[in-house]
Coordinates of C-alpha atoms in Angstrom, one line a residue:
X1 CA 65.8 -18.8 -31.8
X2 CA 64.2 -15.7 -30.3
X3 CA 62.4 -16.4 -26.8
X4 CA 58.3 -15.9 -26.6
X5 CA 57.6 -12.4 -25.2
X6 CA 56.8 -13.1 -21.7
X7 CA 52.9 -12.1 -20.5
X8 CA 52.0 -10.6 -17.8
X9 CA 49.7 -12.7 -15.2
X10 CA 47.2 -10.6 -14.7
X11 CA 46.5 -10.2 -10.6
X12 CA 43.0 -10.2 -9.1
X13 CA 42.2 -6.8 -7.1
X14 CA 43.0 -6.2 -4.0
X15 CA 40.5 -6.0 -1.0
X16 CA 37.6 -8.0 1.2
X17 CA 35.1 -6.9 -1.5
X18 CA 36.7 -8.2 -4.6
X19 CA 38.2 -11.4 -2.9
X20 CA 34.5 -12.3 -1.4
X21 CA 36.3 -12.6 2.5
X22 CA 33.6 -9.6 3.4
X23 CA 32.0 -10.6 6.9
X24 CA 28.5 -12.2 7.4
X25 CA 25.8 -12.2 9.8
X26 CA 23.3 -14.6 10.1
X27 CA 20.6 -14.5 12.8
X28 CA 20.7 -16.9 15.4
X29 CA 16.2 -18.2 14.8
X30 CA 16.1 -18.1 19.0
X31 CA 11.9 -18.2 20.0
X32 CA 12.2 -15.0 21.4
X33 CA 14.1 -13.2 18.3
X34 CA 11.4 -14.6 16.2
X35 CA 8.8 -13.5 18.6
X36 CA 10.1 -10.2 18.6
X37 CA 10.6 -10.0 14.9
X38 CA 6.8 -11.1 14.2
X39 CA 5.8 -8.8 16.7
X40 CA 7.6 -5.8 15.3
X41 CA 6.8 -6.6 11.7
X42 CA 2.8 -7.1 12.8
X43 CA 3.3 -3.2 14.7
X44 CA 4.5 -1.6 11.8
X45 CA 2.2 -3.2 9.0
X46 CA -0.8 -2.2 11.6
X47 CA 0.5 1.2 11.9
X48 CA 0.9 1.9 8.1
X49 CA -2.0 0.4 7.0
X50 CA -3.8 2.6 9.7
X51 CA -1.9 5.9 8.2
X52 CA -3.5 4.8 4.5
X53 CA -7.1 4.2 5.8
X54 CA -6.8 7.6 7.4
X55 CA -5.6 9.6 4.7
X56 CA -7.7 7.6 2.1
X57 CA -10.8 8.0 4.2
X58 CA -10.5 11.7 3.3
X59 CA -10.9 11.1 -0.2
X60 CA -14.1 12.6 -2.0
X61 CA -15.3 10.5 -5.0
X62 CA -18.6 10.4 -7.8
X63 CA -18.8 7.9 -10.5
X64 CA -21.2 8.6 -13.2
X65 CA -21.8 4.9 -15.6
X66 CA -22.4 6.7 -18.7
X67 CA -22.4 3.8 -20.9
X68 CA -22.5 0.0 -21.1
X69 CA -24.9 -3.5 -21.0
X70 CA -26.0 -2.3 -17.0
X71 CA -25.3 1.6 -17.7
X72 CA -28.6 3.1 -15.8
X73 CA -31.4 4.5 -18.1
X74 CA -30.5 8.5 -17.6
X75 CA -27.7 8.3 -19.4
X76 CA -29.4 6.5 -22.2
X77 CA -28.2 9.4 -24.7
X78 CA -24.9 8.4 -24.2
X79 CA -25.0 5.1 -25.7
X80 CA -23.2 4.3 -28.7
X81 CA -25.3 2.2 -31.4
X82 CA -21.9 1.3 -33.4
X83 CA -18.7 1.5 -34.8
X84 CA -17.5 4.5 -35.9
X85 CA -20.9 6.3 -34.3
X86 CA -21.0 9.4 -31.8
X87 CA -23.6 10.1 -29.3
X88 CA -23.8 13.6 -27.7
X89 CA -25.0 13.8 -24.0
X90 CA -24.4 15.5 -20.5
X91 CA -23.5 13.5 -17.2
X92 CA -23.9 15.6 -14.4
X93 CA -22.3 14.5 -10.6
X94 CA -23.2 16.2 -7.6
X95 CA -19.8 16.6 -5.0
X96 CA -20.8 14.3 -2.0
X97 CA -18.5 16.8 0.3
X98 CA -16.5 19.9 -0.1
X99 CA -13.8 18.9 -3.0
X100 CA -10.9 20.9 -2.7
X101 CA -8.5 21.9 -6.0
X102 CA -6.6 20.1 -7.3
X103 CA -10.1 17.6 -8.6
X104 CA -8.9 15.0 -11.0
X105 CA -11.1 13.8 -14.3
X106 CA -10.6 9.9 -15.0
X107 CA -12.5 7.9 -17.4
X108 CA -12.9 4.3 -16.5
X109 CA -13.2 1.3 -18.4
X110 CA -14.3 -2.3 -18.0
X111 CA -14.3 -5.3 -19.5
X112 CA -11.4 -3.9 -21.9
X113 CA -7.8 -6.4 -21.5
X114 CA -5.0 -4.1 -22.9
X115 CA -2.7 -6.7 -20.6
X116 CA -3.6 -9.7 -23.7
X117 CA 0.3 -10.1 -25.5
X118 CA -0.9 -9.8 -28.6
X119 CA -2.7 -6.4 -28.4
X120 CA -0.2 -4.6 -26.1
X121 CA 3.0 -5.7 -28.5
X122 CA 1.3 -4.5 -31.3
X123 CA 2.9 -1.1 -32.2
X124 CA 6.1 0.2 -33.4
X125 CA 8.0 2.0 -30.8
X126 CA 10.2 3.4 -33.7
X127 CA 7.5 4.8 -35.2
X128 CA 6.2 6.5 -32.4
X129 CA 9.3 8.3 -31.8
X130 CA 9.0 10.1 -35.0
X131 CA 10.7 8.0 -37.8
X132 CA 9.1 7.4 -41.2
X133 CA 9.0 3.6 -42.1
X134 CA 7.9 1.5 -44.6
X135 CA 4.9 -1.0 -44.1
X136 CA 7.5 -3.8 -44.7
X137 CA 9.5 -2.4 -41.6
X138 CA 6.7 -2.8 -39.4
X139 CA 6.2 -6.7 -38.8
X140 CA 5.5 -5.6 -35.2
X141 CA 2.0 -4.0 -35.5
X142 CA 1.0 -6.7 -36.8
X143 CA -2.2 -7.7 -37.7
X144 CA -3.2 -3.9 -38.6
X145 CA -0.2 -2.0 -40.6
X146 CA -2.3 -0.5 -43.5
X147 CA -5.8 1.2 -44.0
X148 CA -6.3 0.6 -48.1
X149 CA -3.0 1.9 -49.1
X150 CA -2.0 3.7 -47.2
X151 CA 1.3 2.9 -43.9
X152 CA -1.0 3.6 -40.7
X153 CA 0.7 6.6 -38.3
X154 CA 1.0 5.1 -35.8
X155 CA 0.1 1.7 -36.8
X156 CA -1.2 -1.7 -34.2
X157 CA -4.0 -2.5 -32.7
X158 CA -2.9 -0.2 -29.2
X159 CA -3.2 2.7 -31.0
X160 CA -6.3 2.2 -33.2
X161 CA -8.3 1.3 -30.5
X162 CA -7.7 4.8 -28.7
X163 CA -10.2 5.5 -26.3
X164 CA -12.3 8.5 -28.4
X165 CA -14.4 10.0 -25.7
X166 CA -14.2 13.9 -25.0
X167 CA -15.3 15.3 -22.0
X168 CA -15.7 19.3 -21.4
X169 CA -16.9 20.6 -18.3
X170 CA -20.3 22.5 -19.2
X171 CA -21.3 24.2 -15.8
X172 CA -21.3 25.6 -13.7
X173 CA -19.5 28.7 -15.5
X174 CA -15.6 29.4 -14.6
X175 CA -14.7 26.0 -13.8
X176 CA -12.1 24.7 -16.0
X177 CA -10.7 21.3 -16.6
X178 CA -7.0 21.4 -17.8
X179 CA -6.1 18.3 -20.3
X180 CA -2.3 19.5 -20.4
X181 CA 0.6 18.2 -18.4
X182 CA -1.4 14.6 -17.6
X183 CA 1.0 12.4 -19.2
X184 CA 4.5 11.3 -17.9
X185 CA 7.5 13.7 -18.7
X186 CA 9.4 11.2 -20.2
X187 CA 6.3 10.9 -22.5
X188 CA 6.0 14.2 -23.9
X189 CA 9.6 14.9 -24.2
X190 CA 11.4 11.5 -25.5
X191 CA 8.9 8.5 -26.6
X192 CA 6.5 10.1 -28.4
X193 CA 7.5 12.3 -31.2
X194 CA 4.9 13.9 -34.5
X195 CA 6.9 13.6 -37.4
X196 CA 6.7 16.6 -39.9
X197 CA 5.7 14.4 -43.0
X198 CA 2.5 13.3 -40.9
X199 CA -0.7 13.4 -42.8
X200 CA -3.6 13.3 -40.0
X201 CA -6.7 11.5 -40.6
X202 CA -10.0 11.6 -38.9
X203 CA -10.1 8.8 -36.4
X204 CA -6.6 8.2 -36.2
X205 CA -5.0 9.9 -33.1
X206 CA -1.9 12.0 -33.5
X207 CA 0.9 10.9 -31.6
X208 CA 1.5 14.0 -29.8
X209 CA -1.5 14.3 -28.2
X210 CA -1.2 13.6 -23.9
X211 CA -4.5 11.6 -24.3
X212 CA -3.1 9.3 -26.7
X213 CA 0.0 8.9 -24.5
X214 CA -1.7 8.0 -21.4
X215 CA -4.0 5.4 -23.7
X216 CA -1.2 3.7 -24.6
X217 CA 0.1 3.2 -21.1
X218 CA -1.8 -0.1 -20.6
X219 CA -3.1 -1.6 -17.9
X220 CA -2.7 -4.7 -16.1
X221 CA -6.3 -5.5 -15.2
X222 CA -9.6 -5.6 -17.2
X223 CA -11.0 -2.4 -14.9
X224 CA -8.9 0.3 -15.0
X225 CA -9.0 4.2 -14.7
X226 CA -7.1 7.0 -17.3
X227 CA -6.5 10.5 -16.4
X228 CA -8.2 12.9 -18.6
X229 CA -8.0 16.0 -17.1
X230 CA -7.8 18.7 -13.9
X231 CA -9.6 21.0 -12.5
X232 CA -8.2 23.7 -10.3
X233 CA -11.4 24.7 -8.8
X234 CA -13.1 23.9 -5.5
X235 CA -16.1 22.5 -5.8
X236 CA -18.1 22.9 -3.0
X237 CA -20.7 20.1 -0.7
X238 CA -23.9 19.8 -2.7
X239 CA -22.6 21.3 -6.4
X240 CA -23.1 20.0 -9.6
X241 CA -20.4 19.7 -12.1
X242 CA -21.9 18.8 -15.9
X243 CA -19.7 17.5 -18.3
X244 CA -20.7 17.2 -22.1
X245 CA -19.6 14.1 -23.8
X246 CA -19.5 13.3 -27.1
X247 CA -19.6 9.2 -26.8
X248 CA -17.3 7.8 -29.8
X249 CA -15.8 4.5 -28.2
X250 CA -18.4 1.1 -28.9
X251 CA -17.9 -0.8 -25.8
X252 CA -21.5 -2.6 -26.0
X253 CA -19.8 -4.9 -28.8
X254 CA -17.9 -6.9 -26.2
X255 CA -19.6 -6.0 -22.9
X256 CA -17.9 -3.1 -21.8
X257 CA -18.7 -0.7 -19.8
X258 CA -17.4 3.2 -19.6
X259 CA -17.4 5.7 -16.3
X260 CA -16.6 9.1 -15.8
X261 CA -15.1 10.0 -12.2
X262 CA -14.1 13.1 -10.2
X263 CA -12.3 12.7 -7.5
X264 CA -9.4 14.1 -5.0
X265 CA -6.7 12.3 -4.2
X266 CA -4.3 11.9 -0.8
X267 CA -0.4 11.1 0.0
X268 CA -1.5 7.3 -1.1
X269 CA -3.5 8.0 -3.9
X270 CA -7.1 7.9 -4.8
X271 CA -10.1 5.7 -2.6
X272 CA -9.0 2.1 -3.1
X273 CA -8.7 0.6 0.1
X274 CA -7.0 -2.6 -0.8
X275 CA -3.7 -1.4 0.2
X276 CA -4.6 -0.3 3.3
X277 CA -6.5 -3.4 4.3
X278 CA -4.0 -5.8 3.0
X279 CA -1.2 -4.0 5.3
X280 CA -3.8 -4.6 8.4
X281 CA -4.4 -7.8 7.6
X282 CA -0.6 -9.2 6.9
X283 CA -0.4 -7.5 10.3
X284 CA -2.7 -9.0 12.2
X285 CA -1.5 -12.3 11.1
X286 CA 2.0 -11.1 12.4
X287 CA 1.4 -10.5 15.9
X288 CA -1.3 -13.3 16.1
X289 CA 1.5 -15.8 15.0
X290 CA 4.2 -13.6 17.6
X291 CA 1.0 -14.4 20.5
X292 CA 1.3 -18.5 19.1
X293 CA 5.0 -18.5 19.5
X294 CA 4.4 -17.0 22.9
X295 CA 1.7 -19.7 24.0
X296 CA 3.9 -23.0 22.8
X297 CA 7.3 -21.6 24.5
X298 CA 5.0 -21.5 27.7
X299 CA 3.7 -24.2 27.1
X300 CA 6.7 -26.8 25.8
X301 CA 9.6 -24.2 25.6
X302 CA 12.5 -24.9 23.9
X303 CA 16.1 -25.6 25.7
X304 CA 18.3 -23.3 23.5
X305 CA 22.1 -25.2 23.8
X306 CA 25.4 -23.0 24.9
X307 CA 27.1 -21.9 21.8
X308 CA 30.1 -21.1 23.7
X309 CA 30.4 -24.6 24.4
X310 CA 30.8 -25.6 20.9
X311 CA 33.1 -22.9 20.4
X312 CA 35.4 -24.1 22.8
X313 CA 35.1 -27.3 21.6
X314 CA 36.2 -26.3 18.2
X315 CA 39.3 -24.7 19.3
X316 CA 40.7 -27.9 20.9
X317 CA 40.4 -29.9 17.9

């Protein structure tokens, strides 16, 4: 009777890594290596927090409320009396201080929850990336995958709900707003794709257009902010810029409100000071809890033992 073919044993690689033997630190929690890291951790959060208030500070901002339950009565012409309505108006901001190029457009909503699972899982990402399927292949935009008979491209509630506004910068004459290039790269190139078959309908987006793809970016709070455009210009202390909107998107409806906002932006981004405050604040807490430590090892301090003892002790066992 032939012998079993013998196996190889299969060894385990070589190496500190792979035989988890690689060395360990762990910080000996003494009162004044705790001090010291409080301290230093309280510094540094001061310091950046410091750095984003400064470079924030220089921010220039307007917000026009052009529509909404509290929108003020001048933009009255911009209010939208219903579904599928327009409303044609101008919203003019005056520049606070000197705004200097590049000047981004936002528009601004509130009130409006693209985070709610139901809403912001209801599209076909297949779809959107140019293939041509059948109503019965998209279970995933459901509760809104047909208009009569028709296979809605792109179907779901995210992209029928696109935000319809237009904005176009009406004076003063020469400044242009650019609405190219404000969506990710990946965006443009890879997720979102027109197939050739596409029939476009009035109200329904196209999926190549940037605004769509920045629209369906959602957001994780009920007030957020969208790019819509740039402006390459300076505008200068005192100017007014006027932008003509035509006013599609019914926010009344559910209590929502709509802004338009020019601003510049920093290093750290646009005017929100959270960041920076929260940094200051964290840090504050730091170094006040470093000053406790401080006070109750003046106070009662605390006998740290001889580890070399212990170490010796260990060896005679």
């Amino acid at each position: 009777m032939a012998d079993a073919p013998k196996t190889k044993s299969r060894r385990p690689p070589a190496g500190k890594f792979y035989q988890q033997e690689m060395a360990a630190w762990q910080p000996t929690l003494t009162p004044g290596n705790v001090i010291t890291t409080f301290a230093v951790l309280g510094a540094g959060c001061i310091v950046v927090g410091v750095l984003i208030l400064y470079a924030t500070s220089s921010v220039v901002q307007v917000k026009a409320h052009y529509d909404g339950p509290d929108a003020p009565g001048a933009h009255e012409a911009c209010r939208v009396s219903g579904l599928g309505q327009t409303a044609s108006c101008a919203v003019t901001m005056k520049a606070p201080e000197k705004m200097a190029a590049p000047i981004y457009v936002y528009y601004e909503l509130g009130n409006v929850y693209q985070n709610h699972k139901r809403y912001s899982t209801s599209l076909s990402h297949e779809q959107l990336m140019g293939s041509i399927l059948e109503k019965d292949e998209l279970s995933a935009c459901e509760p809104l995958k047909t208009s009569g008979d028709r296979t809605l491209s792109p179907c779901g509630l995210l992209a029928n709900s696109f935000f319809s506004d237009t904005f176009t910068v009406s004076s003063p004459a020469g400044l242009e707003m650019k609405e190219e290039k404000i969506a990710w790269w990946s965006d443009r190139s890879h997720k979102f794709i027109q197939p050739d078959t596409f029939e476009y309908r009035t109200g329904i987006p196209e999926a190549d257009d940037e605004h769509f793809m920045v629209h369906m970016r959602t957001a994780a709070l009920p007030h957020f902010r969208k790019l819509y455009g740039k402006i390459s210009t300076d505008v200068e202390k005192g100017e007014s810029v006027t932008f003509a909107v035509e006013s599609r998107f019914w926010v009344r409806k559910f209590g929502g409100d709509k802004y338009l906002t020019m601003t510049t932006l920093s290093n750290f981004g646009g005017a929100d000071h959270f960041t920076s405050v929260a940094y200051i604040v964290v840090g504050v807490i730091c170094c006040a809890v470093a000053l406790l430590f401080v006070g109750l090892q003046q106070v009662q301090p605390r006998v740290i033992g001889d580890l070399s003892a212990a170490v010796e002790n260990r060896k005679t066992k």
